Coordinates of C-alpha atoms in Angstrom, one line a residue:
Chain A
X1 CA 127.7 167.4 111.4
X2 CA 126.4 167.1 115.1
X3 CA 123.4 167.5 114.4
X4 CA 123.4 165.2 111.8
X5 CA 124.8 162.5 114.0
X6 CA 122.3 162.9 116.7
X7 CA 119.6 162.6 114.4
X8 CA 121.0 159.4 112.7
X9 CA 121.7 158.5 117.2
X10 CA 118.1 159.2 117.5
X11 CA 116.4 157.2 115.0
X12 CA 118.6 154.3 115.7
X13 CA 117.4 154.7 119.1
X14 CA 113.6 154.7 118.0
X15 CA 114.9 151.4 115.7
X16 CA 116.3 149.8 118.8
X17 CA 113.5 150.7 120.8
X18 CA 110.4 150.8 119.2
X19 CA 108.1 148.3 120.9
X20 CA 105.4 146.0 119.4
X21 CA 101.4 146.2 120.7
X22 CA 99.0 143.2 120.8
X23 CA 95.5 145.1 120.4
X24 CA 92.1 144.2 121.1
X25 CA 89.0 145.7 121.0
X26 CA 88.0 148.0 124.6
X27 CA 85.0 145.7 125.9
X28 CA 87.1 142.1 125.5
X29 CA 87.2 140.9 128.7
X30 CA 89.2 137.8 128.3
X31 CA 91.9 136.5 130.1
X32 CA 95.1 137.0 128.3
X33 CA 98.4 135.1 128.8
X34 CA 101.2 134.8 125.4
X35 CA 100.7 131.1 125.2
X36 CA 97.1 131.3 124.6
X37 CA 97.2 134.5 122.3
X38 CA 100.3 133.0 120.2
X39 CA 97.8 130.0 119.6
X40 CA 95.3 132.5 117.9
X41 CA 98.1 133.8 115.7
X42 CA 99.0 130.4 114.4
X43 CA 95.2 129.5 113.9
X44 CA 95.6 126.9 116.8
X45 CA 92.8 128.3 119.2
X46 CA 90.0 129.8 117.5
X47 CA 88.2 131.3 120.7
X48 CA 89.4 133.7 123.6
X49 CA 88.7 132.5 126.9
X50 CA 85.5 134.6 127.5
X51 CA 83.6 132.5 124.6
X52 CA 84.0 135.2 121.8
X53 CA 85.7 134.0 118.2
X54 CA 88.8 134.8 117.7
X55 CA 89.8 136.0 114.0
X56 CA 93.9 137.4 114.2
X57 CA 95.1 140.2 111.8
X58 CA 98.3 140.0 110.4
X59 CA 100.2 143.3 109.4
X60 CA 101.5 144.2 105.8
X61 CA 103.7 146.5 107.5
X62 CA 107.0 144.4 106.8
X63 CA 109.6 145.4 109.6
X64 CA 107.0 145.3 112.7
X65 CA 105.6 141.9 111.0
X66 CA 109.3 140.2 110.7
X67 CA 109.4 141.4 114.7
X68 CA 105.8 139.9 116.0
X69 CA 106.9 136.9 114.0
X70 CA 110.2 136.2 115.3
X71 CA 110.2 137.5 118.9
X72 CA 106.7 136.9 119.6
X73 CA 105.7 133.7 117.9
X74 CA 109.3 132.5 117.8
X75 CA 109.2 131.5 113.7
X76 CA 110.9 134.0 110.8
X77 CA 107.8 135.5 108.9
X78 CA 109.1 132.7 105.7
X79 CA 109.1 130.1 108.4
X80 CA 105.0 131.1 109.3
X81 CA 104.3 131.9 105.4
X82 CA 105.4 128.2 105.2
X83 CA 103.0 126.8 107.9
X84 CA 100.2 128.8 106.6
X85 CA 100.2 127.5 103.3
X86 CA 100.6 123.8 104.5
X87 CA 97.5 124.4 106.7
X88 CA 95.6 126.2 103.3
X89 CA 96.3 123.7 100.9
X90 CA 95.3 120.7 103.3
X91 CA 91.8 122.0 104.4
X92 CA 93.2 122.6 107.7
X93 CA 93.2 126.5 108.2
X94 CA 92.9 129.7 106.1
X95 CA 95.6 132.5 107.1
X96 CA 94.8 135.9 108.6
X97 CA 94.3 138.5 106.5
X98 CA 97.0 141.0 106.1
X99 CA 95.8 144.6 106.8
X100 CA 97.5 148.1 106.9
X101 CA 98.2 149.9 109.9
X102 CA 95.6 152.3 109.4
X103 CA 93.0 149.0 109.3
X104 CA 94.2 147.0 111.7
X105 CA 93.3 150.0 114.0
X106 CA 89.8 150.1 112.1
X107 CA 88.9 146.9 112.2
X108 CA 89.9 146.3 115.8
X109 CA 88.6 149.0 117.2
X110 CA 85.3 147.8 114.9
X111 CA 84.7 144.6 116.7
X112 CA 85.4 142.3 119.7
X113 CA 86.5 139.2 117.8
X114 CA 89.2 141.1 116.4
X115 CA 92.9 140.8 117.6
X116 CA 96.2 142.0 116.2
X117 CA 99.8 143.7 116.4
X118 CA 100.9 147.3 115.6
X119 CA 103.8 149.6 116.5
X120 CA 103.2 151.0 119.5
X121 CA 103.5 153.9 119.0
X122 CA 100.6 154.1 116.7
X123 CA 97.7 152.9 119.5
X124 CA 95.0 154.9 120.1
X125 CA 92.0 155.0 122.7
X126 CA 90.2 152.8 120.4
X127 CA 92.1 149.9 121.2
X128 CA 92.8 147.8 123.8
X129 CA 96.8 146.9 124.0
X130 CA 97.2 143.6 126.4
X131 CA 101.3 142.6 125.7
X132 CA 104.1 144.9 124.2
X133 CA 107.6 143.6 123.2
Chain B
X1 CA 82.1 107.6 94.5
X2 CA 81.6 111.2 95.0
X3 CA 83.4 112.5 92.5
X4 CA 85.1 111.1 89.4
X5 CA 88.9 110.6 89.6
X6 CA 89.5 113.2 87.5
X7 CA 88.3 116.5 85.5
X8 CA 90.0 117.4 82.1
X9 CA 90.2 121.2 81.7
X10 CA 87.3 121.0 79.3
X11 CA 85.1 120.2 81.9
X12 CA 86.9 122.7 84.0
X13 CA 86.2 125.6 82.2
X14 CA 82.4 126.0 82.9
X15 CA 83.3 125.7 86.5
X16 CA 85.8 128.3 87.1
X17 CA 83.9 130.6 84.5
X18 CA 81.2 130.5 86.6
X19 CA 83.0 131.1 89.9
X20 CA 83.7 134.6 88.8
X21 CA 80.5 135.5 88.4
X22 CA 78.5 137.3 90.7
X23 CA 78.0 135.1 93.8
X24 CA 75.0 134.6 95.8
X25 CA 76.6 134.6 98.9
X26 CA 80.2 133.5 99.9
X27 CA 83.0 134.9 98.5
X28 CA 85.5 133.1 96.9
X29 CA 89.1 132.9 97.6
X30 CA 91.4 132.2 95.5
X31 CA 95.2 131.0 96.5
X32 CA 97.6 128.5 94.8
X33 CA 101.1 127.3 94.4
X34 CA 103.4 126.2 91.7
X35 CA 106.9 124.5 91.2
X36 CA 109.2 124.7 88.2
X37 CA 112.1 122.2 88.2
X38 CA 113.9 120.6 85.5
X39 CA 116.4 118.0 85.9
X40 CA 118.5 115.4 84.1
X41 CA 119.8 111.8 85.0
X42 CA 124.0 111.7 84.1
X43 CA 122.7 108.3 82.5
X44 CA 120.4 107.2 80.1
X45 CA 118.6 104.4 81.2
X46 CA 115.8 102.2 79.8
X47 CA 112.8 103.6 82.0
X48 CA 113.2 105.9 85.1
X49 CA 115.1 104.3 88.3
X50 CA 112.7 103.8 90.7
X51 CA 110.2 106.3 90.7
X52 CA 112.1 109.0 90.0
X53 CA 110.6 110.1 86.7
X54 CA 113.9 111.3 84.7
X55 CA 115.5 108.5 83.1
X56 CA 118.1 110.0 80.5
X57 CA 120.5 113.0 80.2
X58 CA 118.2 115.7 78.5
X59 CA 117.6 118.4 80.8
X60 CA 113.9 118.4 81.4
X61 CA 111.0 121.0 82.9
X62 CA 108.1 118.7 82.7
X63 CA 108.6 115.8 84.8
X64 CA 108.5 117.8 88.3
X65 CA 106.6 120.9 87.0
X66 CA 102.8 121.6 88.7
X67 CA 100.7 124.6 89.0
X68 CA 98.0 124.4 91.4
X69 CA 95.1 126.8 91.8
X70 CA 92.5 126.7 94.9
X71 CA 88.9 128.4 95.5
X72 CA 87.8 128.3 99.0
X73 CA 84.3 129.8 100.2
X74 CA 83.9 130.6 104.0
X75 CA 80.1 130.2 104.4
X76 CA 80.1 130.9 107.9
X77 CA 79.5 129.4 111.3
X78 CA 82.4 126.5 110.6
X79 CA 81.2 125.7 106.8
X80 CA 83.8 125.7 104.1
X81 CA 84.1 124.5 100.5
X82 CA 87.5 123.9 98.8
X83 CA 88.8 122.9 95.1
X84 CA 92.0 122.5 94.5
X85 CA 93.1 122.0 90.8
X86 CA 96.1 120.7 89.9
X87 CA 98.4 120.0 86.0
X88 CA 101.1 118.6 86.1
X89 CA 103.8 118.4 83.7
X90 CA 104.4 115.0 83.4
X91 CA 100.6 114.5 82.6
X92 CA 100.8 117.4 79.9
X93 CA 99.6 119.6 82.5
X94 CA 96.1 118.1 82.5
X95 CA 94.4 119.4 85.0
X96 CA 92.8 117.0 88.1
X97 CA 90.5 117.9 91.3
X98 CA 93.1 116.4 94.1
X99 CA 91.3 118.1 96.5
X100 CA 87.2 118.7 96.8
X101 CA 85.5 118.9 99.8
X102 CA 82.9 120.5 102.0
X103 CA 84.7 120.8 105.4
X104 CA 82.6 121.1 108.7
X105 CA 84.7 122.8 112.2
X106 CA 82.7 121.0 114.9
X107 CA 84.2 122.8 118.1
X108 CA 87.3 124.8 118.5
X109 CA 89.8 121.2 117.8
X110 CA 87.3 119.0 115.6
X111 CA 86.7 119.1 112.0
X112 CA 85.1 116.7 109.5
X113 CA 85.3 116.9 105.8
X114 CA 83.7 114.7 103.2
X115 CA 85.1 114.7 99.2
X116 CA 88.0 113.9 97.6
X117 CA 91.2 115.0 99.7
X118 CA 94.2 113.3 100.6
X119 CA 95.4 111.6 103.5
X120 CA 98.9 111.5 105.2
X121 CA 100.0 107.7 104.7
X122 CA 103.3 108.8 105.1
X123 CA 104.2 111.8 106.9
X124 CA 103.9 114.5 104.5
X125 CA 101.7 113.0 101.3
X126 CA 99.0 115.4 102.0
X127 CA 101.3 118.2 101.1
X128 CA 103.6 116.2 98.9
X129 CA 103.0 118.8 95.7
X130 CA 103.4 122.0 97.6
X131 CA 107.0 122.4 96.9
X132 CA 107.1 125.7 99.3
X133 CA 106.0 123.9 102.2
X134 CA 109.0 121.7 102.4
X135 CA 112.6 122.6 102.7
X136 CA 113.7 120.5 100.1
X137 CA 113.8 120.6 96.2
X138 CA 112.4 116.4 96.1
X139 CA 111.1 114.2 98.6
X140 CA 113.2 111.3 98.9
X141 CA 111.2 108.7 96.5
X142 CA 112.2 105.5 98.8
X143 CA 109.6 107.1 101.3
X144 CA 107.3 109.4 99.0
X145 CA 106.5 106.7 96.5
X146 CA 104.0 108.7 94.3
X147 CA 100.6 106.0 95.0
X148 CA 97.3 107.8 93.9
X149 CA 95.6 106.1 96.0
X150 CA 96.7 109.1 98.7
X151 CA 93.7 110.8 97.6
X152 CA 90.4 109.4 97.9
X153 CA 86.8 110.0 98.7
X154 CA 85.4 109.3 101.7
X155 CA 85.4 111.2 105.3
X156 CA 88.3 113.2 107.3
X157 CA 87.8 113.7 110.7
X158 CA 91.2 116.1 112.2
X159 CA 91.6 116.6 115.9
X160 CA 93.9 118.7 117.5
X161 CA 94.5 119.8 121.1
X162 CA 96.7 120.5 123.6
X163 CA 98.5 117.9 126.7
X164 CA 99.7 121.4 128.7
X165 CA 101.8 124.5 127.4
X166 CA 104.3 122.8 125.6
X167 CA 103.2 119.9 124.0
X168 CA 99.7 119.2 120.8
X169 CA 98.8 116.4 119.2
X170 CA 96.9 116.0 116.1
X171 CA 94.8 112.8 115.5
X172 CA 93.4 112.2 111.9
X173 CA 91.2 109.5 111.0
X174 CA 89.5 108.6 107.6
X175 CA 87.8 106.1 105.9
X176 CA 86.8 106.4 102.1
X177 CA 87.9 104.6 98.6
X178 CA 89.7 105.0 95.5
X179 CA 90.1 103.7 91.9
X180 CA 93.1 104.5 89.6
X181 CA 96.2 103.4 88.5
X182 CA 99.3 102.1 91.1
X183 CA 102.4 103.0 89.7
X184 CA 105.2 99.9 89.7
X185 CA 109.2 99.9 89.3
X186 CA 109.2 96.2 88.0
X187 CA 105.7 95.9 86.1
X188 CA 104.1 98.3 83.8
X189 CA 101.7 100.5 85.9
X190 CA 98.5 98.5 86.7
X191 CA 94.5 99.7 87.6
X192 CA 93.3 98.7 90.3
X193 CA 90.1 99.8 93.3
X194 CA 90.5 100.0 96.9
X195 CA 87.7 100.1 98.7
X196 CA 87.4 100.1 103.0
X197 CA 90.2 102.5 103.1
X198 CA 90.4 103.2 107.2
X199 CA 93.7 105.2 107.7
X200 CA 94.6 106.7 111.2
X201 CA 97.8 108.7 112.2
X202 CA 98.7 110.3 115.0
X203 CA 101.2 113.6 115.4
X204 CA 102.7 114.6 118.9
X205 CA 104.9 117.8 118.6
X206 CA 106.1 120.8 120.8
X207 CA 108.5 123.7 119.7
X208 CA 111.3 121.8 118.0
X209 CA 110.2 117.8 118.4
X210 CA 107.7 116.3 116.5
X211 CA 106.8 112.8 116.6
X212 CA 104.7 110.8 114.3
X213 CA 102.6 107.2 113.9
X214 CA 99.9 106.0 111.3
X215 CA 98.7 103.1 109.1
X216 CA 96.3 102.0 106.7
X217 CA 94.6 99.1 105.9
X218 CA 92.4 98.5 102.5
X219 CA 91.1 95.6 100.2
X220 CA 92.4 96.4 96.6
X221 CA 90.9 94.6 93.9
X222 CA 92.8 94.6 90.7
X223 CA 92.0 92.3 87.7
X224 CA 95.0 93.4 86.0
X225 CA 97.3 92.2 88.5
X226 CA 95.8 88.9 89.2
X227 CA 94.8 88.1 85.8
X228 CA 97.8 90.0 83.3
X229 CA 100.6 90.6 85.3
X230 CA 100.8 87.8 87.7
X231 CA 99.0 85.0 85.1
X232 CA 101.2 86.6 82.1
X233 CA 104.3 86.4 83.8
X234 CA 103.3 82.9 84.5
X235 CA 102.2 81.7 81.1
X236 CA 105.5 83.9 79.9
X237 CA 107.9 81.6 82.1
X238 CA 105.7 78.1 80.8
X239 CA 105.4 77.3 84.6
X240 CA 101.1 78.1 84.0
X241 CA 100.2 74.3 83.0
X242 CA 102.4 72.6 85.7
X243 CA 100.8 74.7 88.5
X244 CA 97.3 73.8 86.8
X245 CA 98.2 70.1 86.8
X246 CA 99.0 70.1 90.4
X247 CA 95.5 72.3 91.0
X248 CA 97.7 75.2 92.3
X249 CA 95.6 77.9 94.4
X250 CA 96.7 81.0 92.5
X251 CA 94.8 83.0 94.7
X252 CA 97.8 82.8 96.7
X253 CA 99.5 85.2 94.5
X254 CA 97.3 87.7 93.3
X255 CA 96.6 91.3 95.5
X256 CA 92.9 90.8 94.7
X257 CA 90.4 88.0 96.6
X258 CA 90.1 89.8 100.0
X259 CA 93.7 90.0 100.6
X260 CA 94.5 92.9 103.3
X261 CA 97.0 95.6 101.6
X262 CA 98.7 97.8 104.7
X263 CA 100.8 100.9 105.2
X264 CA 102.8 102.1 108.1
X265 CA 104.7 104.7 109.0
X266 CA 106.5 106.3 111.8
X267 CA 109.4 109.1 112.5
X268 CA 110.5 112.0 114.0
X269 CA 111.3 115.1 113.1
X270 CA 113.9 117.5 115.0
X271 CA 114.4 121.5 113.9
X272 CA 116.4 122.4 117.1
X273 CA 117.7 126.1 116.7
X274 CA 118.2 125.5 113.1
X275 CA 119.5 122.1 113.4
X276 CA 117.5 120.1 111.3
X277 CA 117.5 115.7 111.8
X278 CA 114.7 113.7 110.5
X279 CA 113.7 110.0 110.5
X280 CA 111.2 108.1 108.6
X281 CA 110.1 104.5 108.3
X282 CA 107.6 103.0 106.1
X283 CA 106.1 99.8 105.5
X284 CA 103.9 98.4 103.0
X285 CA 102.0 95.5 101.0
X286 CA 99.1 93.3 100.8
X287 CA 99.7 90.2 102.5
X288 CA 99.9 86.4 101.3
X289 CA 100.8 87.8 97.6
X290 CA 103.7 88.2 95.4
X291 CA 103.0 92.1 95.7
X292 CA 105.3 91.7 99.4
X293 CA 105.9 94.4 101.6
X294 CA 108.2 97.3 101.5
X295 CA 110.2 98.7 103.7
X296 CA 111.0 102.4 103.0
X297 CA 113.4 104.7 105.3
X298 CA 115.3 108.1 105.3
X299 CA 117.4 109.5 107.6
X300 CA 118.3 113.4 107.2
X301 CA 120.6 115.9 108.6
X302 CA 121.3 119.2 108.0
X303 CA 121.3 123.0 109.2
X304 CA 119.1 126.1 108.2
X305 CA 121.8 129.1 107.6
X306 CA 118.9 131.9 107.8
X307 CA 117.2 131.8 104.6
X308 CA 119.5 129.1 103.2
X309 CA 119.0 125.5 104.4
X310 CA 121.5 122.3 103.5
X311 CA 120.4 118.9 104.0
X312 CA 122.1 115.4 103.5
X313 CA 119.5 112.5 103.2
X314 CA 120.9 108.9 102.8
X315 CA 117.3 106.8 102.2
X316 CA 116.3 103.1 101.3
X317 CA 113.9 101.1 99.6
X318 CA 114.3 97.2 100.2
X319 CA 111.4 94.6 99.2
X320 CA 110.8 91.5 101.1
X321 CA 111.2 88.5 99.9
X322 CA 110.8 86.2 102.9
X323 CA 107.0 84.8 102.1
X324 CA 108.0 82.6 99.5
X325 CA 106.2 79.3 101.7
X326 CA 103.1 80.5 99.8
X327 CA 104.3 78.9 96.9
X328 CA 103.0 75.7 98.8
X329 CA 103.9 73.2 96.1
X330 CA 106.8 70.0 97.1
X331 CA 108.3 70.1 93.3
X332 CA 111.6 71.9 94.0
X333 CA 112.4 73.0 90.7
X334 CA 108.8 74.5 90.1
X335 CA 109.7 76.1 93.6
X336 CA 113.1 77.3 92.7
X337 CA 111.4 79.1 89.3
X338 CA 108.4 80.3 91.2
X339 CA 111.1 81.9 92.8
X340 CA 112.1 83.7 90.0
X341 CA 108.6 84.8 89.5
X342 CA 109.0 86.5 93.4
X343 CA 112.2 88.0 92.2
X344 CA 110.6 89.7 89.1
X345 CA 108.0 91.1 91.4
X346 CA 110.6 92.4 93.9
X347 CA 113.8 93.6 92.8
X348 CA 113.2 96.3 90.7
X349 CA 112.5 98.2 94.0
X350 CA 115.8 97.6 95.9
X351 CA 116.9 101.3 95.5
X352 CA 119.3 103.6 97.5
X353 CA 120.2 106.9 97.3
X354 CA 122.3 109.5 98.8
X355 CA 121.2 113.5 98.2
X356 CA 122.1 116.8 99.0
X357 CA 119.7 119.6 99.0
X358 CA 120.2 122.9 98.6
X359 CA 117.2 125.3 99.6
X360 CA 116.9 129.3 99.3
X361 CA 113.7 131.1 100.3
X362 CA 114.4 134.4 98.6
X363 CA 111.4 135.7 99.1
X364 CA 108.8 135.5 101.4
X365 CA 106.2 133.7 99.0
X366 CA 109.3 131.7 96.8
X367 CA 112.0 129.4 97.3
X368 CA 114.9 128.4 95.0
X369 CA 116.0 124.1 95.1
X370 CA 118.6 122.3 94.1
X371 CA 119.3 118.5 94.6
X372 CA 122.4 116.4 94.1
X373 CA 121.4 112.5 94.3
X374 CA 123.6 109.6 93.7
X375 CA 121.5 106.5 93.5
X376 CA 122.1 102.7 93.6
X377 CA 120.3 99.8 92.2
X378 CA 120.5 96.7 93.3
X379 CA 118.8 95.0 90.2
X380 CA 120.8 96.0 87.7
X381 CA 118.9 94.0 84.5
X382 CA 116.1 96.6 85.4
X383 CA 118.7 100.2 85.0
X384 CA 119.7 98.4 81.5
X385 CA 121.1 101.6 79.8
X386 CA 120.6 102.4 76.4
X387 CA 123.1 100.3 75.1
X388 CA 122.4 97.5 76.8
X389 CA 124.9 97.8 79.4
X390 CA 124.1 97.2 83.2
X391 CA 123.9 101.0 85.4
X392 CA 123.9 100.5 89.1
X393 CA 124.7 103.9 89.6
X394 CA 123.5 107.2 88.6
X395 CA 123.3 110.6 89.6
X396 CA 120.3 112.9 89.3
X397 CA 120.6 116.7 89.2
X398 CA 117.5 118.8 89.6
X399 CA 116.8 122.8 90.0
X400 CA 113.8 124.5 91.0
X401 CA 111.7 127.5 92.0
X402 CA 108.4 127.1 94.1
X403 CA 106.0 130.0 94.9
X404 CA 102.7 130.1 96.9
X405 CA 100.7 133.1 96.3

């Protein structure tokens, strides 16, 4: 039964704890602050501030996409569905695409005009993590 | 005109038939959105109350109902294509191109497109049929009046940027025209052109203000108006051959012969840690005619209870009848029923209404509505029920689902 408990303690802890990685490819060089990168989420800046494009990735992964969503970009994911598809249908923006885990450390590590989110406990030494939460 | 003002499916077919074939270049994305909602009036009037669409008490899918389906291509270094099919149920889901343009991103905050798009004359009538973008079932109608002539052809230029950390405004200009049919509360729906169409509006917002500012001015020119409605309603009254013995300037009534038609509008809107308070005034008319101006207004309140959000919205729509010196004839009782004439034009669109909406995104691409309104009619020869009694007060009940995908 101890055990038990501990275990349930210790993924509850993970839960609590697990923190949230904004990644970018090793060679960008930009200057990164969260006002600027929170634009690039929300389609509002299209370039980082070396000159590159800028194309965001959104996660499918559910849990860590509800976090970046609300605690990063300050909106429930429905709230930034709902401003996505205003944007769409209006000829003002497309939305990110939605990729995997396993892609979104593909594509970033791929490419400097890539940027995106992960769990942070997933990063590798092919990307580039500038802001955890 | 770029393109007609609209496509039956027919000619529809070929098109999206060939958009799944192997492309040359781009690919093409496909997205869309669609709202069922059915509804009933707890009265059965005549014709619907101002703009409403439901009129009697049978429950009803088609007169809100609309499935929209949109192909963009991303052709690379800013160039984009876009069609965006819609049916409606109240048009027996025929289907139109409301949107179909080639967009252009200049720089990082400037974009231009060209084709048939529509323009915010009021605050959200470029995204008036995406049900899932709103957190409400309906739009109140004293605001939203459903004028076609929100989508036209012509150019778009959007800019956006930013005045320091907090605060972005958005500046959208256009000029284009239209041709179609303006829908009317007191006359039977008339066609009519607009041509010179120059609309500007201007959005300032941070994280839970926004602010907003815009008008439009065009030339409509309508033969139907002038010449069957307005003449008609003369000749109807027998008031046609004393104005022609007195060498009356009819021109002086009539929305046609270079008369200046405007439309303004201006609000806020507050979403303050779910908090929700919204205010929105409109204006609009062509000047020196018996078509006078409208003013339009709702005020709304309400809360967002996680995924569930309640709003009460009290709105208006009052005509003005104040320009009657364009009458300009000295017989007082040719005044007085000239008079009458204005009052035919006008009152059918003194309209009130109180609503309550109900609003449940249950899933992350769908939303479930309901909406509660009590409405009010000032002319109450115009709500005539079915049995020929007066109705100045109704209720509407409506239900709905929306879904993006």
């Amino acid at each position: 039964m101890k055990t038990l408990i501990c275990a349930l303690m210790l993924l509850l802890s993970f839960e609590l704890f697990a923190k949230t990685a904004i990644i970018v490819h090793p060679n960008n060089d930009s200057n990164f602050n969260k006002i600027e990168v929170s634009r690039i989420f929300i389609g509002k800046a299209k370039f980082f501030s070396n000159g590159q494009k800028a194309v965001p990735l959104y996660l499918t992964d559910k849990p860590v996409k509800d976090k970046f969503n609300g605690q990063f970009l300050g909106r429930s994911t429905i709230q930034i569905k709902t401003y996505w598809s205003k944007l769409l249908f209006t000829g003002r923006g497309v939305p990110p695409n939605e990729v995997t885990n396993e892609e979104m450390l593909e594509k970033v590590a791929s490419s400097e005009e890539f940027i995106g989110y992960i769990d942070a406990s997933l990063v590798n030494d092919q990307v580039k993590v500038i802001y955890t939460f | 005109m770029l393109l007609q003002s609209k496509y039956k499916s027919a000619l529809l077919c070929p098109v999206l038939l060939a958009s799944t074939a192997p492309s040359l270049a781009a690919d093409i994305h496909w997205s869309g959105f669609a709202s069922i909602r059915g509804g009933l009036m707890t009265d059965d009037l005549v014709r619907p109350a101002f703009h409403n669409l439901y009129q009697d008490k049978e429950f009803t899918l088609k007169k809100e109902s609309l499935f929209a389906l949109q192909a963009t291509t991303d052709l690379g270094e800013g160039l984009t294509t876009a069609l965006q099919l819609v049916a409606r149920g109240h048009e027996d889901f025929d289907v139109e191109a409301r949107w179909a343009y080639i967009g252009y991103q200049i720089n990082e905050n400037t974009q231009v497109i060209a084709g048939r798009f529509a323009i915010p004359i009021f605050k959200f009538s470029d995204t008036v049929d995406i049900g899932f973008a709103r957190n409400r079932g309906r739009l109140p109608t004293s605001v939203y009046v459903p004028f076609d002539f929100s989508v036209i052809e012509g150019l778009r230029l959007d800019y956006s940027n930013y005045i320091n950390e907090s605060w972005n405004y958005q500046v959208i200009a256009t000029y284009g025209s239209w041709d179609g049919i303006i829908p009317s509360t007191a006359l039977t729906p008339f066609s009519a052109e607009a041509s010179n169409i120059t609309h500007l509006s201007v959005e300032l917002s941070n994280e839970w203000l926004t602010l907003f500012a815009g008008g439009m001015t065009t030339n409509f020119v309508s033969e139907e108006f002038d010449h069957v409605l307005v003449d008609g309603t003369l000749e109807q009254l027998g008031l046609k051959d004393e104005l022609d013995a007195i060498d009356y300037d009819y021109s002086q009534m009539y929305i046609s012969e270079g008369r200046e038609s405007e439309y303004l509008m201006a609000g806020y809107y507050i979403d303050y840690n779910g908090y929700i308070n919204q205010f929105e005034w409109t204006r609009y008319g062509t000047h020196k005619s018996v078509d006078q101006f409208n003013d339009g207004w709702q005020f709304t309140i309400g809360k967002r209870f996680d995924k569930l959000t309640v709003l009460l919205t009290q709105e208006q729509n009052k005509q003005n009848n104040s320009s009657t010196n364009f009458h300009d004839v000295e017989d007082k009782s040719l005044a007085a029923r000239l008079k009458v004439v204005d009052d035919l034009f006008s009152l059918g669109n003194e309209y009130e209404s109180l609503s309550l909406n109900f609003h449940y995104n249950f899933h992350e691409q769908a939303n479930l509505t309901m909406t509660i309104a009590d409405l009010e009619f000032v002319n109450k020869e115009y709500n005539k029920d079915e049995n020929g009694d007066y109705a100045n007060e109704t209720k509407i009940i409506s239900l709905g689902i929306d879904i993006v995908f």
